[in-house]
Amino acid sequence: MSEKKEPGVWQGFKAFLMRGNVVDLAVAVVIGAAFTNIVNSVVKGIINPLVGAIGTKNLDSYSSCLKSPCEVAKDGTVTSGIPIMWGSVLGATLSFVITAAVVYFLMVLPMAKYLARQANRKAAREGTKEVVEVSELEVLKEIRDALVAQRGAGHNE
């Protein structure tokens, strides 16, 4: 009996790296990291000042105390009590929503519209191609019928 040799780890790893998806994913991660800086700037430059018009500019300072007295050192360590730091969660949520909105409205939506237009153009081209093919077929059938009729008329004489 011959045993089928299983591909080695290195061959599998090479196949994994050679897939196009890995390169696309790497590009997406790099662009995402660069895009994070833009989102953080928007949050610091626009969102935080808008929130600052109501309260403080630093969302991290918003908190509630679950067990009093709550004291947090300047380095962020809790010295007493149980503080709930809901401001930092709000800031992270706003960053996520802004990122998702920008990605959707500036990347996903335009690409979807572009792909839909391309599909419509392709469908229109295929539709006219089918009409041309059908009309060519009809013309060829008419020519055949005319030739058959001519032959039939020639044989009867």
mmCIF file with all atom_site columns, C-alpha atoms in Angstrom, residues 11-157:
data_model
loop_
_atom_site.group_PDB
_atom_site.id
_atom_site.type_symbol
_atom_site.label_atom_id
_atom_site.label_alt_id
_atom_site.label_comp_id
_atom_site.label_asym_id
_atom_site.label_entity_id
_atom_site.label_seq_id
_atom_site.pdbx_PDB_ins_code
_atom_site.Cartn_x
_atom_site.Cartn_y
_atom_site.Cartn_z
_atom_site.occupancy
_atom_site.B_iso_or_equiv
_atom_site.pdbx_formal_charge
_atom_site.auth_seq_id
_atom_site.auth_comp_id
_atom_site.auth_asym_id
_atom_site.auth_atom_id
_atom_site.pdbx_PDB_model_num
ATOM 1   C CA . GLN A 1 11  ? 4.359   23.951 2.498   1.00 0.00 ? 11  GLN A CA 1
ATOM 2   C CA . GLY A 1 12  ? 1.101   24.834 4.229   1.00 0.00 ? 12  GLY A CA 1
ATOM 3   C CA . PHE A 1 13  ? 2.586   28.038 5.614   1.00 0.00 ? 13  PHE A CA 1
ATOM 4   C CA . LYS A 1 14  ? 3.900   28.981 2.165   1.00 0.00 ? 14  LYS A CA 1
ATOM 5   C CA . ALA A 1 15  ? 0.488   28.315 0.608   1.00 0.00 ? 15  ALA A CA 1
ATOM 6   C CA . PHE A 1 16  ? -1.115  30.443 3.316   1.00 0.00 ? 16  PHE A CA 1
ATOM 7   C CA . LEU A 1 17  ? 1.238   33.357 2.660   1.00 0.00 ? 17  LEU A CA 1
ATOM 8   C CA . MET A 1 18  ? 0.823   33.133 -1.090  1.00 0.00 ? 18  MET A CA 1
ATOM 9   C CA . ARG A 1 19  ? -2.923  33.573 -0.907  1.00 0.00 ? 19  ARG A CA 1
ATOM 10  C CA . GLY A 1 20  ? -4.026  37.037 -1.991  1.00 0.00 ? 20  GLY A CA 1
ATOM 11  C CA . ASN A 1 21  ? -6.174  37.486 1.106   1.00 0.00 ? 21  ASN A CA 1
ATOM 12  C CA . VAL A 1 22  ? -3.153  37.629 3.389   1.00 0.00 ? 22  VAL A CA 1
ATOM 13  C CA . VAL A 1 23  ? -1.639  40.529 1.479   1.00 0.00 ? 23  VAL A CA 1
ATOM 14  C CA . ASP A 1 24  ? -4.998  42.334 1.400   1.00 0.00 ? 24  ASP A CA 1
ATOM 15  C CA . LEU A 1 25  ? -5.354  41.821 5.138   1.00 0.00 ? 25  LEU A CA 1
ATOM 16  C CA . ALA A 1 26  ? -1.847  43.156 5.796   1.00 0.00 ? 26  ALA A CA 1
ATOM 17  C CA . VAL A 1 27  ? -2.599  46.276 3.742   1.00 0.00 ? 27  VAL A CA 1
ATOM 18  C CA . ALA A 1 28  ? -5.883  46.738 5.612   1.00 0.00 ? 28  ALA A CA 1
ATOM 19  C CA . VAL A 1 29  ? -4.131  46.505 8.990   1.00 0.00 ? 29  VAL A CA 1
ATOM 20  C CA . VAL A 1 30  ? -1.508  49.085 7.995   1.00 0.00 ? 30  VAL A CA 1
ATOM 21  C CA . ILE A 1 31  ? -4.112  51.488 6.606   1.00 0.00 ? 31  ILE A CA 1
ATOM 22  C CA . GLY A 1 32  ? -6.294  50.889 9.673   1.00 0.00 ? 32  GLY A CA 1
ATOM 23  C CA . ALA A 1 33  ? -3.416  51.788 11.976  1.00 0.00 ? 33  ALA A CA 1
ATOM 24  C CA . ALA A 1 34  ? -2.806  55.001 10.041  1.00 0.00 ? 34  ALA A CA 1
ATOM 25  C CA . PHE A 1 35  ? -6.543  55.726 10.013  1.00 0.00 ? 35  PHE A CA 1
ATOM 26  C CA . THR A 1 36  ? -6.638  55.385 13.800  1.00 0.00 ? 36  THR A CA 1
ATOM 27  C CA . ASN A 1 37  ? -4.511  58.530 14.071  1.00 0.00 ? 37  ASN A CA 1
ATOM 28  C CA . ILE A 1 38  ? -7.055  60.448 11.992  1.00 0.00 ? 38  ILE A CA 1
ATOM 29  C CA . VAL A 1 39  ? -9.945  59.246 14.130  1.00 0.00 ? 39  VAL A CA 1
ATOM 30  C CA . ASN A 1 40  ? -8.107  60.075 17.353  1.00 0.00 ? 40  ASN A CA 1
ATOM 31  C CA . SER A 1 41  ? -7.427  63.570 16.007  1.00 0.00 ? 41  SER A CA 1
ATOM 32  C CA . VAL A 1 42  ? -11.114 64.029 15.161  1.00 0.00 ? 42  VAL A CA 1
ATOM 33  C CA . VAL A 1 43  ? -12.089 62.914 18.650  1.00 0.00 ? 43  VAL A CA 1
ATOM 34  C CA . LYS A 1 44  ? -9.529  65.177 20.338  1.00 0.00 ? 44  LYS A CA 1
ATOM 35  C CA . GLY A 1 45  ? -10.067 68.139 18.026  1.00 0.00 ? 45  GLY A CA 1
ATOM 36  C CA . ILE A 1 46  ? -13.832 68.083 17.463  1.00 0.00 ? 46  ILE A CA 1
ATOM 37  C CA . ILE A 1 47  ? -15.726 65.682 19.733  1.00 0.00 ? 47  ILE A CA 1
ATOM 38  C CA . ASN A 1 48  ? -13.942 66.479 22.979  1.00 0.00 ? 48  ASN A CA 1
ATOM 39  C CA . PRO A 1 49  ? -14.376 70.266 22.558  1.00 0.00 ? 49  PRO A CA 1
ATOM 40  C CA . LEU A 1 50  ? -18.077 69.738 21.795  1.00 0.00 ? 50  LEU A CA 1
ATOM 41  C CA . VAL A 1 51  ? -18.401 67.638 24.929  1.00 0.00 ? 51  VAL A CA 1
ATOM 42  C CA . GLY A 1 52  ? -16.260 70.259 26.689  1.00 0.00 ? 52  GLY A CA 1
ATOM 43  C CA . ALA A 1 53  ? -18.908 72.875 25.898  1.00 0.00 ? 53  ALA A CA 1
ATOM 44  C CA . ILE A 1 54  ? -21.203 70.890 28.181  1.00 0.00 ? 54  ILE A CA 1
ATOM 45  C CA . GLY A 1 55  ? -18.661 69.737 30.737  1.00 0.00 ? 55  GLY A CA 1
ATOM 46  C CA . THR A 1 56  ? -14.984 68.894 30.641  1.00 0.00 ? 56  THR A CA 1
ATOM 47  C CA . LYS A 1 57  ? -12.966 68.337 27.446  1.00 0.00 ? 57  LYS A CA 1
ATOM 48  C CA . ASN A 1 58  ? -11.465 65.103 28.738  1.00 0.00 ? 58  ASN A CA 1
ATOM 49  C CA . LEU A 1 59  ? -14.053 62.333 28.585  1.00 0.00 ? 59  LEU A CA 1
ATOM 50  C CA . ASP A 1 60  ? -11.865 60.170 30.824  1.00 0.00 ? 60  ASP A CA 1
ATOM 51  C CA . SER A 1 61  ? -12.683 62.438 33.761  1.00 0.00 ? 61  SER A CA 1
ATOM 52  C CA . TYR A 1 62  ? -16.362 61.431 33.704  1.00 0.00 ? 62  TYR A CA 1
ATOM 53  C CA . SER A 1 63  ? -16.957 58.735 36.288  1.00 0.00 ? 63  SER A CA 1
ATOM 54  C CA . SER A 1 64  ? -19.318 57.572 38.982  1.00 0.00 ? 64  SER A CA 1
ATOM 55  C CA . CYS A 1 65  ? -18.476 56.172 42.367  1.00 0.00 ? 65  CYS A CA 1
ATOM 56  C CA . LEU A 1 66  ? -19.846 52.753 43.209  1.00 0.00 ? 66  LEU A CA 1
ATOM 57  C CA . LYS A 1 67  ? -18.333 52.685 46.686  1.00 0.00 ? 67  LYS A CA 1
ATOM 58  C CA . SER A 1 68  ? -17.397 55.961 48.350  1.00 0.00 ? 68  SER A CA 1
ATOM 59  C CA . PRO A 1 69  ? -15.021 57.614 48.836  1.00 0.00 ? 69  PRO A CA 1
ATOM 60  C CA . CYS A 1 70  ? -13.515 57.292 45.353  1.00 0.00 ? 70  CYS A CA 1
ATOM 61  C CA . GLU A 1 71  ? -9.991  58.518 44.945  1.00 0.00 ? 71  GLU A CA 1
ATOM 62  C CA . VAL A 1 72  ? -7.921  58.019 41.798  1.00 0.00 ? 72  VAL A CA 1
ATOM 63  C CA . ALA A 1 73  ? -4.283  59.040 41.668  1.00 0.00 ? 73  ALA A CA 1
ATOM 64  C CA . LYS A 1 74  ? -2.955  61.149 38.790  1.00 0.00 ? 74  LYS A CA 1
ATOM 65  C CA . ASP A 1 75  ? -1.365  58.078 37.215  1.00 0.00 ? 75  ASP A CA 1
ATOM 66  C CA . GLY A 1 76  ? -4.816  56.416 36.999  1.00 0.00 ? 76  GLY A CA 1
ATOM 67  C CA . THR A 1 77  ? -4.504  53.950 39.881  1.00 0.00 ? 77  THR A CA 1
ATOM 68  C CA . VAL A 1 78  ? -7.436  53.687 42.250  1.00 0.00 ? 78  VAL A CA 1
ATOM 69  C CA . THR A 1 79  ? -6.442  54.493 45.823  1.00 0.00 ? 79  THR A CA 1
ATOM 70  C CA . SER A 1 80  ? -9.845  53.993 47.456  1.00 0.00 ? 80  SER A CA 1
ATOM 71  C CA . GLY A 1 81  ? -13.435 53.208 46.515  1.00 0.00 ? 81  GLY A CA 1
ATOM 72  C CA . ILE A 1 82  ? -14.794 51.644 43.347  1.00 0.00 ? 82  ILE A CA 1
ATOM 73  C CA . PRO A 1 83  ? -14.987 54.187 40.537  1.00 0.00 ? 83  PRO A CA 1
ATOM 74  C CA . ILE A 1 84  ? -16.889 53.418 37.323  1.00 0.00 ? 84  ILE A CA 1
ATOM 75  C CA . MET A 1 85  ? -15.010 55.203 34.542  1.00 0.00 ? 85  MET A CA 1
ATOM 76  C CA . TRP A 1 86  ? -17.877 55.539 32.071  1.00 0.00 ? 86  TRP A CA 1
ATOM 77  C CA . GLY A 1 87  ? -16.286 58.545 30.358  1.00 0.00 ? 87  GLY A CA 1
ATOM 78  C CA . SER A 1 88  ? -13.484 56.468 28.880  1.00 0.00 ? 88  SER A CA 1
ATOM 79  C CA . VAL A 1 89  ? -16.040 53.928 27.628  1.00 0.00 ? 89  VAL A CA 1
ATOM 80  C CA . LEU A 1 90  ? -18.018 56.769 26.051  1.00 0.00 ? 90  LEU A CA 1
ATOM 81  C CA . GLY A 1 91  ? -14.855 58.100 24.381  1.00 0.00 ? 91  GLY A CA 1
ATOM 82  C CA . ALA A 1 92  ? -13.968 54.681 22.982  1.00 0.00 ? 92  ALA A CA 1
ATOM 83  C CA . THR A 1 93  ? -17.545 54.191 21.776  1.00 0.00 ? 93  THR A CA 1
ATOM 84  C CA . LEU A 1 94  ? -17.509 57.572 20.028  1.00 0.00 ? 94  LEU A CA 1
ATOM 85  C CA . SER A 1 95  ? -14.196 56.698 18.387  1.00 0.00 ? 95  SER A CA 1
ATOM 86  C CA . PHE A 1 96  ? -15.644 53.412 17.157  1.00 0.00 ? 96  PHE A CA 1
ATOM 87  C CA . VAL A 1 97  ? -18.826 55.021 15.810  1.00 0.00 ? 97  VAL A CA 1
ATOM 88  C CA . ILE A 1 98  ? -16.842 57.747 14.045  1.00 0.00 ? 98  ILE A CA 1
ATOM 89  C CA . THR A 1 99  ? -14.482 55.184 12.543  1.00 0.00 ? 99  THR A CA 1
ATOM 90  C CA . ALA A 1 100 ? -17.362 52.992 11.382  1.00 0.00 ? 100 ALA A CA 1
ATOM 91  C CA . ALA A 1 101 ? -19.215 55.974 9.891   1.00 0.00 ? 101 ALA A CA 1
ATOM 92  C CA . VAL A 1 102 ? -16.168 57.258 8.016   1.00 0.00 ? 102 VAL A CA 1
ATOM 93  C CA . VAL A 1 103 ? -15.305 53.796 6.692   1.00 0.00 ? 103 VAL A CA 1
ATOM 94  C CA . TYR A 1 104 ? -18.901 53.198 5.617   1.00 0.00 ? 104 TYR A CA 1
ATOM 95  C CA . PHE A 1 105 ? -19.616 56.578 4.024   1.00 0.00 ? 105 PHE A CA 1
ATOM 96  C CA . LEU A 1 106 ? -16.201 57.171 2.468   1.00 0.00 ? 106 LEU A CA 1
ATOM 97  C CA . MET A 1 107 ? -15.213 53.636 1.471   1.00 0.00 ? 107 MET A CA 1
ATOM 98  C CA . VAL A 1 108 ? -17.959 50.998 1.585   1.00 0.00 ? 108 VAL A CA 1
ATOM 99  C CA . LEU A 1 109 ? -20.895 52.996 0.185   1.00 0.00 ? 109 LEU A CA 1
ATOM 100 C CA . PRO A 1 110 ? -19.016 54.519 -2.794  1.00 0.00 ? 110 PRO A CA 1
ATOM 101 C CA . MET A 1 111 ? -17.482 51.134 -3.634  1.00 0.00 ? 111 MET A CA 1
ATOM 102 C CA . ALA A 1 112 ? -20.892 49.441 -3.477  1.00 0.00 ? 112 ALA A CA 1
ATOM 103 C CA . LYS A 1 113 ? -22.357 52.096 -5.800  1.00 0.00 ? 113 LYS A CA 1
ATOM 104 C CA . TYR A 1 114 ? -19.418 51.716 -8.184  1.00 0.00 ? 114 TYR A CA 1
ATOM 105 C CA . LEU A 1 115 ? -19.757 47.922 -8.257  1.00 0.00 ? 115 LEU A CA 1
ATOM 106 C CA . ALA A 1 116 ? -23.529 48.214 -8.812  1.00 0.00 ? 116 ALA A CA 1
ATOM 107 C CA . ARG A 1 117 ? -22.943 50.570 -11.765 1.00 0.00 ? 117 ARG A CA 1
ATOM 108 C CA . GLN A 1 118 ? -20.381 48.160 -13.206 1.00 0.00 ? 118 GLN A CA 1
ATOM 109 C CA . ALA A 1 119 ? -22.827 45.253 -12.828 1.00 0.00 ? 119 ALA A CA 1
ATOM 110 C CA . ASN A 1 120 ? -25.589 47.278 -14.521 1.00 0.00 ? 120 ASN A CA 1
ATOM 111 C CA . ARG A 1 121 ? -23.277 48.186 -17.403 1.00 0.00 ? 121 ARG A CA 1
ATOM 112 C CA . LYS A 1 122 ? -22.233 44.552 -17.782 1.00 0.00 ? 122 LYS A CA 1
ATOM 113 C CA . ALA A 1 123 ? -25.867 43.408 -17.709 1.00 0.00 ? 123 ALA A CA 1
ATOM 114 C CA . ALA A 1 124 ? -26.796 46.030 -20.297 1.00 0.00 ? 124 ALA A CA 1
ATOM 115 C CA . ARG A 1 125 ? -23.904 44.939 -22.527 1.00 0.00 ? 125 ARG A CA 1
ATOM 116 C CA . GLU A 1 126 ? -24.903 41.282 -22.183 1.00 0.00 ? 126 GLU A CA 1
ATOM 117 C CA . GLY A 1 127 ? -28.541 42.175 -22.888 1.00 0.00 ? 127 GLY A CA 1
ATOM 118 C CA . THR A 1 128 ? -27.658 43.952 -26.145 1.00 0.00 ? 128 THR A CA 1
ATOM 119 C CA . LYS A 1 129 ? -25.310 41.112 -27.042 1.00 0.00 ? 129 LYS A CA 1
ATOM 120 C CA . GLU A 1 130 ? -28.151 38.622 -26.591 1.00 0.00 ? 130 GLU A CA 1
ATOM 121 C CA . VAL A 1 131 ? -30.449 40.774 -28.749 1.00 0.00 ? 131 VAL A CA 1
ATOM 122 C CA . VAL A 1 132 ? -27.784 40.947 -31.467 1.00 0.00 ? 132 VAL A CA 1
ATOM 123 C CA . GLU A 1 133 ? -27.228 37.179 -31.262 1.00 0.00 ? 133 GLU A CA 1
ATOM 124 C CA . VAL A 1 134 ? -30.966 36.508 -31.437 1.00 0.00 ? 134 VAL A CA 1
ATOM 125 C CA . SER A 1 135 ? -31.463 38.844 -34.396 1.00 0.00 ? 135 SER A CA 1
ATOM 126 C CA . GLU A 1 136 ? -28.465 37.287 -36.191 1.00 0.00 ? 136 GLU A CA 1
ATOM 127 C CA . LEU A 1 137 ? -29.972 33.868 -35.576 1.00 0.00 ? 137 LEU A CA 1
ATOM 128 C CA . GLU A 1 138 ? -33.313 35.034 -36.934 1.00 0.00 ? 138 GLU A CA 1
ATOM 129 C CA . VAL A 1 139 ? -31.630 36.450 -40.075 1.00 0.00 ? 139 VAL A CA 1
ATOM 130 C CA . LEU A 1 140 ? -29.749 33.204 -40.612 1.00 0.00 ? 140 LEU A CA 1
ATOM 131 C CA . LYS A 1 141 ? -32.984 31.220 -40.252 1.00 0.00 ? 141 LYS A CA 1
ATOM 132 C CA . GLU A 1 142 ? -34.679 33.486 -42.806 1.00 0.00 ? 142 GLU A CA 1
ATOM 133 C CA . ILE A 1 143 ? -31.769 33.003 -45.241 1.00 0.00 ? 143 ILE A CA 1
ATOM 134 C CA . ARG A 1 144 ? -31.956 29.236 -44.749 1.00 0.00 ? 144 ARG A CA 1
ATOM 135 C CA . ASP A 1 145 ? -35.700 29.222 -45.314 1.00 0.00 ? 145 ASP A CA 1
ATOM 136 C CA . ALA A 1 146 ? -35.282 31.342 -48.458 1.00 0.00 ? 146 ALA A CA 1
ATOM 137 C CA . LEU A 1 147 ? -32.602 28.988 -49.795 1.00 0.00 ? 147 LEU A CA 1
ATOM 138 C CA . VAL A 1 148 ? -34.738 25.948 -49.028 1.00 0.00 ? 148 VAL A CA 1
ATOM 139 C CA . ALA A 1 149 ? -37.686 27.619 -50.781 1.00 0.00 ? 149 ALA A CA 1
ATOM 140 C CA . GLN A 1 150 ? -35.499 28.437 -53.803 1.00 0.00 ? 150 GLN A CA 1
ATOM 141 C CA . ARG A 1 151 ? -34.219 24.865 -54.003 1.00 0.00 ? 151 ARG A CA 1
ATOM 142 C CA . GLY A 1 152 ? -37.720 23.540 -53.637 1.00 0.00 ? 152 GLY A CA 1
ATOM 143 C CA . ALA A 1 153 ? -38.938 25.848 -56.404 1.00 0.00 ? 153 ALA A CA 1
ATOM 144 C CA . GLY A 1 154 ? -35.995 24.820 -58.619 1.00 0.00 ? 154 GLY A CA 1
ATOM 145 C CA . HIS A 1 155 ? -36.703 21.080 -58.151 1.00 0.00 ? 155 HIS A CA 1
ATOM 146 C CA . ASN A 1 156 ? -40.380 21.458 -59.040 1.00 0.00 ? 156 ASN A CA 1
ATOM 147 C CA . GLU A 1 157 ? -39.630 22.957 -62.482 1.00 0.00 ? 157 GLU A CA 1
#
